[in-house]
Amino acid sequence: MEEQKAVNTSVVFALLALAFLGTLLFVGWSSFLVFLDSGDITVLPFSKVSLEETLLSWLLYATGALVVAVTLIIYLSIAARERAQHIANRMLRDALASQQMLLQLFQESPIPYLLISYEGKIQMPNKAALRLFDTVAEELEDKKIYSFFPKENHEHIDILLSRFQSNVASHEEELFIEREDGTRRYVILSIFPVQSKESKRNGLMSLVDITEREEVERAKTEFVSLASHQLRTPLSAIKWYTELLISGDFGELQPRQVKYVEKVHESNERMIELVNTLLNVSRLELGTFMVDRKPVVIIDVAENILEELKGKINAKKIIIGRQYSQLPTMNTDPKLLRMILQNLLSNAVKYTPEGGRVNLALQLQGSKLEIVVTDTGMGIPKKEHDLIFTKLYRAENARELISDGNGLGLYIVKAVMEVLEGSVSFVSEEGRGTTFTATLPF
Ligand code: ADP
């Protein structure tokens, strides 16, 4: 539309210029003819025309040509300027339209978004954010982001803010916000630094409400916890009675009967182990595991576990290597320490074939205890390294060759490490072996 208008203006201008040019030429020629008529000028062969007459007629042509050229230049420059102006207008209009659209998307998005200033003040909450905080924009704007998180999350927020100030994004951090009425919502928080017009950057913060999902998860975990707890009593009863029957205290059993009762006992032991594992998982997930620190002789705990695994170690003729440094008594929770050693050592024995080697090193690294379990077993395929601490995950090679496993052991180790503020990592090569290293503050 505007382009058409610009073209029309140029056409009108060109017609006016032509009319002006025509008039000029007409006036020029008329004067020339008047001169001719008056006999002042005679049209003769060129050589017979006087110098003045020739100059006069050439002057007329030159004036005409000059007028044409100047008109053309003016026309072209005006047309170009109009076109540039038009393109600039269109670009501005497009930019405004897309800005408007982005703003609308931001405002109407079902995901709660906030803009935060460099100092961590809330600047522009969208509608979903207002719904999440259950408040109005005036109550949020210009307030420090801290005021909406409970105290125990402040340190976490501090880290996220300094990351953002250093232009580093943070993804999917689980926290909970506190509304004015005191209710809490679990959120997954991400912050992306965005450059603003001023020199200091802003941050785009997204908060995904996962309260309902967390509640369902918690209800499931509570159910597992309750069920495992209830299962322990009948399983213990089966254990005692089968042990009594095997011992012969209630009369001698026939060899076949002993064989079957032993099978019941064995299966029951596996069931007790599974139930205890489930109970540990649920307690760790619910955060109800009370850390009970006391002086622990680490080597004794390790030796005790190796003794328990003796049957499996001997059956597979696995050679056990030990490297123990001089370790002082450690102030830690023996049950949790046991879970780490038990899972790492039993895995090493389980995933190492007959005649292989398992090595346990217990050493001090500065103020930390390092537990290193190395084996010459099947290893973990590289493509599965990232998933190995995931709940219920078992690598493909382990699933194919060893049916006994539930994928909870390493998940427990990782969760225990979080409780004890330690860390666990591994290096592994498929078909060659694995080394797990757990580090615990002393
Ligand atoms: P599982 O009960 O299956 O052993 P874990 O959680 O203890 O469960 O281990 C998860 C998976 O990690 C195992 O299924 C196996 O694939 C792999 N894994 C753990 N330890 C080792 C190891 N020492 N060597 C090879 N694979 C291992």
Tab-separated table of C-alpha atoms and ligand atoms in Angstrom:
chain	number	residue	atom	x	y	z
A	1	MET	CA	0.000	0.000	0.000
A	2	GLU	CA	2.670	2.418	1.155
A	3	GLU	CA	4.949	1.211	-1.618
A	4	GLN	CA	2.191	2.027	-4.168
A	5	LYS	CA	1.848	5.503	-2.668
A	6	ALA	CA	5.580	6.078	-2.956
A	7	VAL	CA	5.559	4.991	-6.609
A	8	ASN	CA	2.547	7.267	-7.330
A	9	THR	CA	4.352	10.251	-5.816
A	10	SER	CA	7.373	9.533	-7.965
A	11	VAL	CA	5.213	9.262	-11.116
A	12	VAL	CA	3.461	12.574	-10.357
A	13	PHE	CA	6.821	14.159	-9.759
A	14	ALA	CA	8.188	12.776	-13.035
A	15	LEU	CA	5.136	14.091	-14.967
A	16	LEU	CA	5.530	17.525	-13.405
A	17	ALA	CA	9.219	17.481	-14.315
A	18	LEU	CA	8.370	16.502	-17.887
A	19	ALA	CA	5.725	19.232	-18.109
A	20	PHE	CA	8.294	21.741	-16.842
A	21	LEU	CA	10.832	20.479	-19.332
A	22	GLY	CA	8.274	20.625	-22.183
A	23	THR	CA	7.362	24.221	-21.282
A	24	LEU	CA	11.032	25.163	-21.243
A	25	LEU	CA	11.629	23.589	-24.630
A	26	PHE	CA	8.480	25.153	-25.983
A	27	VAL	CA	9.466	28.631	-24.756
A	28	GLY	CA	12.994	28.086	-26.115
A	29	TRP	CA	11.838	26.984	-29.528
A	30	SER	CA	9.193	29.755	-29.732
A	31	SER	CA	11.807	32.436	-29.014
A	32	PHE	CA	14.067	30.826	-31.568
A	33	LEU	CA	11.275	30.855	-34.162
A	34	VAL	CA	10.385	34.455	-33.290
A	35	PHE	CA	14.024	35.396	-33.925
A	36	LEU	CA	13.878	33.405	-37.149
A	37	ASP	CA	10.688	35.178	-38.202
A	38	SER	CA	12.025	38.594	-37.455
A	39	GLY	CA	14.820	37.802	-39.874
A	40	ASP	CA	17.454	38.144	-37.212
A	41	ILE	CA	18.337	34.468	-37.749
A	42	THR	CA	18.435	32.712	-41.077
A	43	VAL	CA	18.537	28.940	-41.387
A	44	LEU	CA	21.369	28.292	-43.677
A	45	PRO	CA	23.790	25.465	-44.259
A	46	PHE	CA	25.873	25.141	-41.136
A	47	SER	CA	28.910	26.786	-42.690
A	48	LYS	CA	26.834	29.872	-43.592
A	49	VAL	CA	25.340	30.326	-40.133
A	50	SER	CA	26.969	33.041	-38.114
A	51	LEU	CA	28.850	32.094	-34.948
A	52	GLU	CA	26.373	33.916	-32.680
A	53	GLU	CA	23.405	32.067	-34.246
A	54	THR	CA	25.122	28.706	-33.862
A	55	LEU	CA	26.053	29.441	-30.256
A	56	LEU	CA	22.486	30.526	-29.487
A	57	SER	CA	20.931	27.346	-30.892
A	58	TRP	CA	23.559	25.127	-29.137
A	59	LEU	CA	22.889	27.006	-25.889
A	60	LEU	CA	19.221	26.153	-26.245
A	61	TYR	CA	19.960	22.413	-26.787
A	62	ALA	CA	22.452	22.355	-23.908
A	63	THR	CA	19.934	24.014	-21.579
A	64	GLY	CA	17.350	21.439	-22.594
A	65	ALA	CA	19.790	18.545	-21.990
A	66	LEU	CA	20.868	19.982	-18.633
A	67	VAL	CA	17.274	20.350	-17.524
A	68	VAL	CA	16.585	16.718	-18.523
A	69	ALA	CA	19.675	15.476	-16.673
A	70	VAL	CA	18.994	17.501	-13.502
A	71	THR	CA	15.344	16.416	-13.512
A	72	LEU	CA	16.379	12.788	-13.907
A	73	ILE	CA	18.913	12.992	-11.074
A	74	ILE	CA	16.416	14.700	-8.778
A	75	TYR	CA	13.778	12.140	-9.673
A	76	LEU	CA	16.095	9.173	-9.091
A	77	SER	CA	17.384	10.464	-5.772
A	78	ILE	CA	13.881	11.245	-4.507
A	79	ALA	CA	12.606	7.845	-5.626
A	80	ALA	CA	15.569	6.086	-3.924
A	81	ARG	CA	15.041	8.052	-0.720
A	82	GLU	CA	11.346	7.240	-0.719
A	83	ARG	CA	12.069	3.572	-1.250
A	84	ALA	CA	14.676	3.498	1.539
A	85	GLN	CA	12.259	5.278	3.836
A	86	HIS	CA	9.579	2.801	2.936
A	87	ILE	CA	11.820	-0.225	3.605
A	88	ALA	CA	12.917	1.270	6.933
A	89	ASN	CA	9.261	1.820	7.879
A	90	ARG	CA	8.383	-1.725	6.966
A	91	MET	CA	11.302	-3.135	8.971
A	92	LEU	CA	10.353	-1.045	11.984
A	93	ARG	CA	6.756	-2.214	11.686
A	94	ASP	CA	7.863	-5.865	11.444
A	95	ALA	CA	10.204	-5.459	14.405
A	96	LEU	CA	7.430	-3.892	16.476
A	97	ALA	CA	5.018	-6.644	15.465
A	98	SER	CA	7.439	-9.417	16.431
A	99	GLN	CA	8.295	-7.642	19.675
A	100	GLN	CA	4.586	-7.443	20.405
A	101	MET	CA	4.178	-11.111	19.596
A	102	LEU	CA	7.123	-12.122	21.818
A	103	LEU	CA	5.726	-10.074	24.663
A	104	GLN	CA	2.354	-11.723	24.228
A	105	LEU	CA	3.930	-15.186	24.152
A	106	PHE	CA	5.892	-14.322	27.302
A	107	GLN	CA	2.801	-13.037	29.071
A	108	GLU	CA	0.440	-15.837	28.036
A	109	SER	CA	2.893	-18.763	28.303
A	110	PRO	CA	1.623	-21.496	30.640
A	111	ILE	CA	5.162	-21.722	32.077
A	112	PRO	CA	5.874	-19.196	34.803
A	113	TYR	CA	8.579	-16.756	33.669
A	114	LEU	CA	10.213	-13.826	35.460
A	115	LEU	CA	12.825	-11.373	34.340
A	116	ILE	CA	15.391	-10.708	37.020
A	117	SER	CA	17.840	-7.838	37.236
A	118	TYR	CA	21.590	-8.290	37.618
A	119	GLU	CA	21.160	-7.845	41.400
A	120	GLY	CA	18.460	-10.517	41.522
A	121	LYS	CA	15.358	-8.310	41.698
A	122	ILE	CA	12.136	-9.473	40.059
A	123	GLN	CA	11.224	-7.302	37.098
A	124	MET	CA	8.576	-8.763	34.880
A	125	PRO	CA	6.531	-11.707	36.102
A	126	ASN	CA	4.217	-13.219	33.482
A	127	LYS	CA	0.633	-14.327	34.198
A	128	ALA	CA	1.599	-17.939	34.982
A	129	ALA	CA	4.205	-16.676	37.477
A	130	LEU	CA	1.551	-14.594	39.215
A	131	ARG	CA	-0.675	-17.677	39.427
A	132	LEU	CA	2.224	-19.720	40.839
A	133	PHE	CA	3.022	-17.121	43.498
A	134	ASP	CA	-0.702	-16.495	43.972
A	135	THR	CA	-0.233	-12.740	43.960
A	136	VAL	CA	-0.350	-9.577	41.816
A	137	ALA	CA	2.515	-8.050	39.829
A	138	GLU	CA	3.001	-5.125	42.261
A	139	GLU	CA	3.720	-7.593	45.070
A	140	LEU	CA	6.513	-9.239	43.118
A	141	GLU	CA	8.100	-6.462	41.117
A	142	ASP	CA	11.326	-4.963	42.421
A	143	LYS	CA	11.531	-7.470	45.271
A	144	LYS	CA	14.661	-9.556	45.794
A	145	ILE	CA	14.184	-13.097	44.534
A	146	TYR	CA	15.343	-14.446	47.943
A	147	SER	CA	12.166	-13.273	49.618
A	148	PHE	CA	10.199	-15.986	47.824
A	149	PHE	CA	12.389	-18.913	48.804
A	150	PRO	CA	12.631	-20.450	52.276
A	151	LYS	CA	15.857	-19.874	54.225
A	152	GLU	CA	17.237	-23.365	53.585
A	153	ASN	CA	17.239	-22.604	49.836
A	154	HIS	CA	19.092	-19.260	50.119
A	155	GLU	CA	22.557	-20.759	49.708
A	156	HIS	CA	21.393	-22.577	46.589
A	157	ILE	CA	19.887	-19.350	45.195
A	158	ASP	CA	23.172	-17.547	45.976
A	159	ILE	CA	25.077	-20.007	43.800
A	160	LEU	CA	22.539	-19.730	40.965
A	161	LEU	CA	22.666	-15.919	41.071
A	162	SER	CA	26.453	-15.780	40.932
A	163	ARG	CA	26.394	-18.213	38.029
A	164	PHE	CA	23.957	-15.939	36.193
A	165	GLN	CA	26.061	-12.851	37.011
A	166	SER	CA	29.021	-14.635	35.424
A	167	ASN	CA	26.883	-15.290	32.332
A	168	VAL	CA	26.404	-19.004	33.030
A	169	ALA	CA	22.953	-20.573	32.647
A	170	SER	CA	21.498	-22.931	35.269
A	171	HIS	CA	19.142	-25.723	34.283
A	172	GLU	CA	16.519	-27.679	36.146
A	173	GLU	CA	17.389	-26.991	39.764
A	174	GLU	CA	14.839	-28.447	42.178
A	175	LEU	CA	13.760	-26.010	44.877
A	176	PHE	CA	10.591	-24.886	46.526
A	177	ILE	CA	9.082	-21.434	46.712
A	178	GLU	CA	7.136	-20.061	49.620
A	179	ARG	CA	3.944	-18.097	49.013
A	180	GLU	CA	2.741	-15.291	51.211
A	181	ASP	CA	0.196	-17.562	52.915
A	182	GLY	CA	3.049	-19.910	53.890
A	183	THR	CA	2.183	-22.710	51.427
A	184	ARG	CA	5.063	-24.209	49.465
A	185	ARG	CA	5.280	-25.259	45.832
A	186	TYR	CA	8.008	-27.495	44.442
A	187	VAL	CA	9.550	-25.986	41.335
A	188	ILE	CA	12.173	-26.764	38.739
A	189	LEU	CA	14.076	-23.542	38.288
A	190	SER	CA	16.249	-22.463	35.343
A	191	ILE	CA	18.004	-19.130	34.745
A	192	PHE	CA	19.236	-17.967	31.333
A	193	PRO	CA	21.337	-14.796	31.131
A	194	VAL	CA	20.046	-12.304	28.529
A	195	GLN	CA	21.876	-9.157	27.440
A	196	SER	CA	19.823	-6.003	28.026
A	197	LYS	CA	20.229	-2.542	26.434
A	198	GLU	CA	22.178	-1.355	29.459
A	199	SER	CA	25.572	-2.861	30.129
A	200	LYS	CA	24.339	-5.115	32.973
A	201	ARG	CA	22.620	-8.307	31.932
A	202	ASN	CA	19.166	-9.573	32.891
A	203	GLY	CA	18.139	-13.123	33.591
A	204	LEU	CA	15.149	-15.025	32.301
A	205	MET	CA	13.968	-17.311	35.077
A	206	SER	CA	11.540	-20.152	34.462
A	207	LEU	CA	9.808	-21.998	37.282
A	208	VAL	CA	7.996	-25.228	36.469
A	209	ASP	CA	5.551	-26.263	39.174
A	210	ILE	CA	6.105	-29.932	40.049
A	211	THR	CA	4.264	-29.970	43.359
A	212	GLU	CA	1.656	-32.495	42.251
A	213	ARG	CA	4.239	-34.800	40.708
A	214	GLU	CA	6.313	-34.606	43.906
A	215	GLU	CA	3.265	-35.391	46.006
A	216	VAL	CA	2.449	-38.471	43.902
A	217	GLU	CA	6.116	-39.576	44.113
A	218	ARG	CA	6.111	-39.086	47.847
A	219	ALA	CA	2.886	-41.040	48.252
A	220	LYS	CA	4.390	-43.903	46.226
A	221	THR	CA	7.587	-43.871	48.280
A	222	GLU	CA	5.593	-43.795	51.509
A	223	PHE	CA	3.642	-46.805	50.285
A	224	VAL	CA	6.852	-48.725	49.471
A	225	SER	CA	8.252	-47.782	52.856
A	226	LEU	CA	5.132	-48.960	54.682
A	227	ALA	CA	4.852	-52.170	52.657
A	228	SER	CA	8.528	-53.082	53.158
A	229	HIS	CA	8.270	-52.367	56.834
A	230	GLN	CA	5.223	-54.622	57.171
A	231	LEU	CA	6.902	-57.388	55.163
A	232	ARG	CA	9.884	-57.559	57.486
A	233	THR	CA	8.022	-59.252	60.350
A	234	PRO	CA	6.661	-62.291	58.412
A	235	LEU	CA	9.959	-62.652	56.549
A	236	SER	CA	11.853	-62.690	59.854
A	237	ALA	CA	9.461	-65.356	61.141
A	238	ILE	CA	10.124	-67.539	58.053
A	239	LYS	CA	13.865	-67.054	58.583
A	240	TRP	CA	13.762	-68.160	62.239
A	241	TYR	CA	11.514	-71.168	61.630
A	242	THR	CA	13.467	-72.445	58.618
A	243	GLU	CA	16.682	-72.085	60.630
A	244	LEU	CA	15.112	-74.038	63.471
A	245	LEU	CA	13.933	-76.758	61.086
A	246	ILE	CA	17.375	-77.045	59.464
A	247	SER	CA	19.091	-77.183	62.867
A	248	GLY	CA	17.064	-80.329	63.696
A	249	ASP	CA	15.917	-78.997	67.090
A	250	PHE	CA	12.332	-80.010	66.265
A	251	GLY	CA	13.276	-83.481	65.135
A	252	GLU	CA	15.524	-84.753	62.386
A	253	LEU	CA	14.327	-84.038	58.838
A	254	GLN	CA	14.887	-86.359	55.931
A	255	PRO	CA	17.715	-85.257	53.573
A	256	ARG	CA	15.181	-84.273	50.869
A	257	GLN	CA	13.188	-82.242	53.397
A	258	VAL	CA	16.387	-80.458	54.527
A	259	LYS	CA	17.170	-79.676	50.893
A	260	TYR	CA	13.749	-78.056	50.345
A	261	VAL	CA	13.747	-76.143	53.625
A	262	GLU	CA	17.201	-74.828	52.722
A	263	LYS	CA	15.813	-73.613	49.411
A	264	VAL	CA	12.973	-71.830	51.238
A	265	HIS	CA	15.565	-70.278	53.568
A	266	GLU	CA	17.739	-69.120	50.652
A	267	SER	CA	14.821	-67.542	48.804
A	268	ASN	CA	13.670	-65.917	52.002
A	269	GLU	CA	17.136	-64.441	52.535
A	270	ARG	CA	16.982	-62.902	49.056
A	271	MET	CA	13.554	-61.524	49.835
A	272	ILE	CA	14.814	-60.003	53.124
A	273	GLU	CA	17.696	-58.402	51.222
A	274	LEU	CA	15.297	-56.916	48.656
A	275	VAL	CA	12.897	-55.634	51.300
A	276	ASN	CA	15.787	-54.037	53.212
A	277	THR	CA	16.998	-52.420	49.992
A	278	LEU	CA	13.517	-51.040	49.264
A	279	LEU	CA	13.230	-49.754	52.796
A	280	ASN	CA	16.610	-48.028	52.500
A	281	VAL	CA	15.637	-46.468	49.164
A	282	SER	CA	12.364	-45.130	50.539
A	283	ARG	CA	13.998	-43.783	53.707
A	284	LEU	CA	16.683	-42.029	51.678
A	285	GLU	CA	14.085	-40.590	49.307
A	286	LEU	CA	11.800	-39.442	52.083
A	287	GLY	CA	14.760	-37.952	53.935
A	288	THR	CA	13.809	-39.908	57.051
A	289	PHE	CA	17.174	-41.581	57.384
A	290	MET	CA	18.511	-40.251	60.650
A	291	VAL	CA	22.298	-39.977	60.322
A	292	ASP	CA	23.684	-41.525	63.470
A	293	ARG	CA	27.389	-40.696	63.624
A	294	LYS	CA	29.695	-42.634	65.887
A	295	PRO	CA	33.368	-43.720	65.859
A	296	VAL	CA	33.789	-46.418	63.217
A	297	VAL	CA	36.794	-48.606	62.408
A	298	ILE	CA	36.438	-48.619	58.629
A	299	ILE	CA	38.663	-51.632	58.001
A	300	ASP	CA	36.506	-53.738	60.355
A	301	VAL	CA	33.369	-52.824	58.394
A	302	ALA	CA	35.084	-53.723	55.102
A	303	GLU	CA	36.404	-57.034	56.427
A	304	ASN	CA	32.997	-57.891	57.797
A	305	ILE	CA	31.423	-57.419	54.361
A	306	LEU	CA	34.166	-59.440	52.642
A	307	GLU	CA	33.457	-62.216	55.140
A	308	GLU	CA	29.749	-62.115	54.221
A	309	LEU	CA	30.670	-62.335	50.529
A	310	LYS	CA	33.106	-65.214	51.154
A	311	GLY	CA	30.718	-67.852	49.780
A	312	LYS	CA	30.367	-66.057	46.418
A	313	ILE	CA	34.069	-65.118	46.280
A	314	ASN	CA	35.134	-68.724	46.834
A	315	ALA	CA	32.539	-70.155	44.436
A	316	LYS	CA	33.946	-67.942	41.656
A	317	LYS	CA	37.576	-68.323	42.790
A	318	ILE	CA	37.990	-64.586	42.828
A	319	ILE	CA	41.236	-63.219	44.224
A	320	ILE	CA	40.737	-60.358	46.672
A	321	GLY	CA	43.470	-57.722	46.981
A	322	ARG	CA	43.560	-55.295	49.912
A	323	GLN	CA	45.406	-52.002	50.269
A	324	TYR	CA	44.645	-50.406	53.582
A	325	SER	CA	46.400	-47.222	54.760
A	326	GLN	CA	46.775	-46.421	58.432
A	327	LEU	CA	43.297	-45.028	59.049
A	328	PRO	CA	42.142	-43.252	62.185
A	329	THR	CA	38.715	-44.059	63.583
A	330	MET	CA	36.118	-42.261	61.493
A	331	ASN	CA	33.153	-40.407	62.913
A	332	THR	CA	30.379	-41.506	60.579
A	333	ASP	CA	27.179	-43.494	60.341
A	334	PRO	CA	28.215	-47.169	60.262
A	335	LYS	CA	24.954	-48.234	58.565
A	336	LEU	CA	25.451	-45.781	55.715
A	337	LEU	CA	29.158	-46.599	55.350
A	338	ARG	CA	28.184	-50.273	55.227
A	339	MET	CA	25.698	-49.619	52.404
A	340	ILE	CA	28.436	-48.036	50.291
A	341	LEU	CA	31.003	-50.776	50.831
A	342	GLN	CA	28.457	-53.576	50.570
A	343	ASN	CA	27.055	-52.393	47.236
A	344	LEU	CA	30.421	-51.638	45.624
A	345	LEU	CA	32.067	-54.878	46.771
A	346	SER	CA	29.105	-57.155	46.008
A	347	ASN	CA	28.817	-55.613	42.524
A	348	ALA	CA	32.537	-56.113	41.882
A	349	VAL	CA	32.220	-59.798	42.852
A	350	LYS	CA	28.934	-60.234	40.944
A	351	TYR	CA	30.167	-58.715	37.669
A	352	THR	CA	33.617	-60.360	37.682
A	353	PRO	CA	33.876	-63.779	36.036
A	354	GLU	CA	35.504	-66.821	37.583
A	355	GLY	CA	39.195	-66.462	38.364
A	356	GLY	CA	39.037	-62.655	38.206
A	357	ARG	CA	40.414	-60.128	40.661
A	358	VAL	CA	38.781	-57.607	42.975
A	359	ASN	CA	40.836	-55.042	44.829
A	360	LEU	CA	39.776	-52.849	47.754
A	361	ALA	CA	41.848	-49.798	48.664
A	362	LEU	CA	41.026	-47.689	51.726
A	363	GLN	CA	43.166	-44.587	51.887
A	364	LEU	CA	43.295	-41.038	53.205
A	365	GLN	CA	43.327	-38.187	50.691
A	366	GLY	CA	43.860	-35.006	52.698
A	367	SER	CA	40.881	-34.820	55.024
A	368	LYS	CA	38.916	-37.377	53.036
A	369	LEU	CA	38.519	-41.125	53.044
A	370	GLU	CA	38.840	-42.712	49.629
A	371	ILE	CA	37.265	-46.101	48.998
A	372	VAL	CA	38.491	-47.578	45.702
A	373	VAL	CA	37.003	-50.841	44.435
A	374	THR	CA	38.615	-52.221	41.278
A	375	ASP	CA	37.644	-55.367	39.398
A	376	THR	CA	38.609	-57.230	36.260
A	377	GLY	CA	34.983	-57.885	35.325
A	378	MET	CA	32.658	-57.269	32.397
A	379	GLY	CA	32.836	-53.462	32.627
A	380	ILE	CA	30.098	-50.969	31.770
A	381	PRO	CA	29.382	-50.094	28.095
A	382	LYS	CA	30.430	-46.506	27.385
A	383	LYS	CA	27.028	-45.440	26.055
A	384	GLU	CA	25.456	-46.384	29.397
A	385	HIS	CA	27.899	-44.553	31.693
A	386	ASP	CA	25.568	-41.589	32.214
A	387	LEU	CA	22.662	-43.785	33.314
A	388	ILE	CA	24.363	-46.127	35.722
A	389	PHE	CA	23.343	-44.315	38.943
A	390	THR	CA	19.713	-44.031	37.800
A	391	LYS	CA	17.100	-45.851	39.881
A	392	LEU	CA	16.410	-49.417	38.628
A	393	TYR	CA	18.888	-49.077	35.749
A	394	ARG	CA	20.903	-52.128	34.690
A	395	ALA	CA	23.388	-52.075	31.810
A	396	GLU	CA	22.656	-54.235	28.772
A	397	ASN	CA	25.607	-56.618	29.280
A	398	ALA	CA	24.664	-57.141	32.950
A	399	ARG	CA	21.007	-57.840	32.053
A	400	GLU	CA	22.063	-60.398	29.451
A	401	LEU	CA	24.530	-62.332	31.594
A	402	ILE	CA	23.441	-61.937	35.227
A	403	SER	CA	19.776	-62.125	36.149
A	404	ASP	CA	20.327	-61.401	39.835
A	405	GLY	CA	20.067	-57.622	40.198
A	406	ASN	CA	17.551	-54.835	40.648
A	407	GLY	CA	19.398	-51.658	39.689
A	408	LEU	CA	19.026	-50.137	43.154
A	409	GLY	CA	22.518	-50.629	44.621
A	410	LEU	CA	24.296	-47.745	42.900
A	411	TYR	CA	21.236	-45.516	43.283
A	412	ILE	CA	21.514	-46.116	47.042
A	413	VAL	CA	25.283	-45.420	46.995
A	414	LYS	CA	24.678	-42.111	45.248
A	415	ALA	CA	21.876	-41.136	47.652
A	416	VAL	CA	24.016	-42.073	50.681
A	417	MET	CA	26.837	-39.955	49.292
A	418	GLU	CA	24.514	-36.980	49.164
A	419	VAL	CA	23.494	-37.545	52.787
A	420	LEU	CA	27.143	-37.843	53.896
A	421	GLU	CA	28.265	-35.003	51.583
A	422	GLY	CA	30.646	-37.229	49.671
A	423	SER	CA	30.934	-38.160	46.016
A	424	VAL	CA	31.169	-41.280	43.886
A	425	SER	CA	32.546	-41.798	40.387
A	426	PHE	CA	33.836	-44.607	38.209
A	427	VAL	CA	35.966	-45.479	35.209
A	428	SER	CA	35.166	-48.559	33.220
A	429	GLU	CA	36.021	-50.319	30.020
A	430	GLU	CA	33.717	-52.968	28.648
A	431	GLY	CA	35.270	-56.419	28.874
A	432	ARG	CA	38.239	-55.193	30.932
A	433	GLY	CA	36.980	-54.009	34.284
A	434	THR	CA	35.710	-51.188	36.450
A	435	THR	CA	36.989	-48.946	39.235
A	436	PHE	CA	34.556	-47.198	41.571
A	437	THR	CA	35.884	-44.413	43.797
A	438	ALA	CA	33.837	-43.126	46.715
A	439	THR	CA	35.148	-40.113	48.618
A	440	LEU	CA	33.865	-39.172	52.060
A	441	PRO	CA	34.746	-36.221	54.278
A	442	PHE	CA	36.407	-37.473	57.464
B	1	ADP	P1	22.330	-54.352	40.303
B	1	ADP	O1	21.451	-54.886	41.347
B	1	ADP	O2	21.843	-54.613	38.935
B	1	ADP	O3	23.760	-54.769	40.482
B	1	ADP	P2	23.308	-51.684	40.858
B	1	ADP	O4	22.536	-50.444	41.061
B	1	ADP	O5	24.175	-52.134	41.950
B	1	ADP	O6	22.243	-52.788	40.467
B	1	ADP	O7	24.167	-51.487	39.559
B	1	ADP	C1	23.541	-50.935	38.421
B	1	ADP	C2	24.189	-51.477	37.163
B	1	ADP	O8	25.526	-50.973	37.072
B	1	ADP	C3	24.347	-52.966	37.136
B	1	ADP	O9	23.188	-53.617	36.722
B	1	ADP	C4	25.488	-53.131	36.145
B	1	ADP	O10	25.003	-52.996	34.844
B	1	ADP	C5	26.359	-51.922	36.445
B	1	ADP	N1	27.474	-52.220	37.371
B	1	ADP	C6	27.573	-51.856	38.652
B	1	ADP	N2	28.756	-52.241	39.163
B	1	ADP	C7	29.425	-52.852	38.182
B	1	ADP	C8	30.710	-53.458	38.060
B	1	ADP	N3	31.544	-53.515	39.095
B	1	ADP	N4	31.067	-53.963	36.874
B	1	ADP	C9	30.234	-53.907	35.808
B	1	ADP	N5	29.005	-53.358	35.846
B	1	ADP	C10	28.601	-52.828	37.020
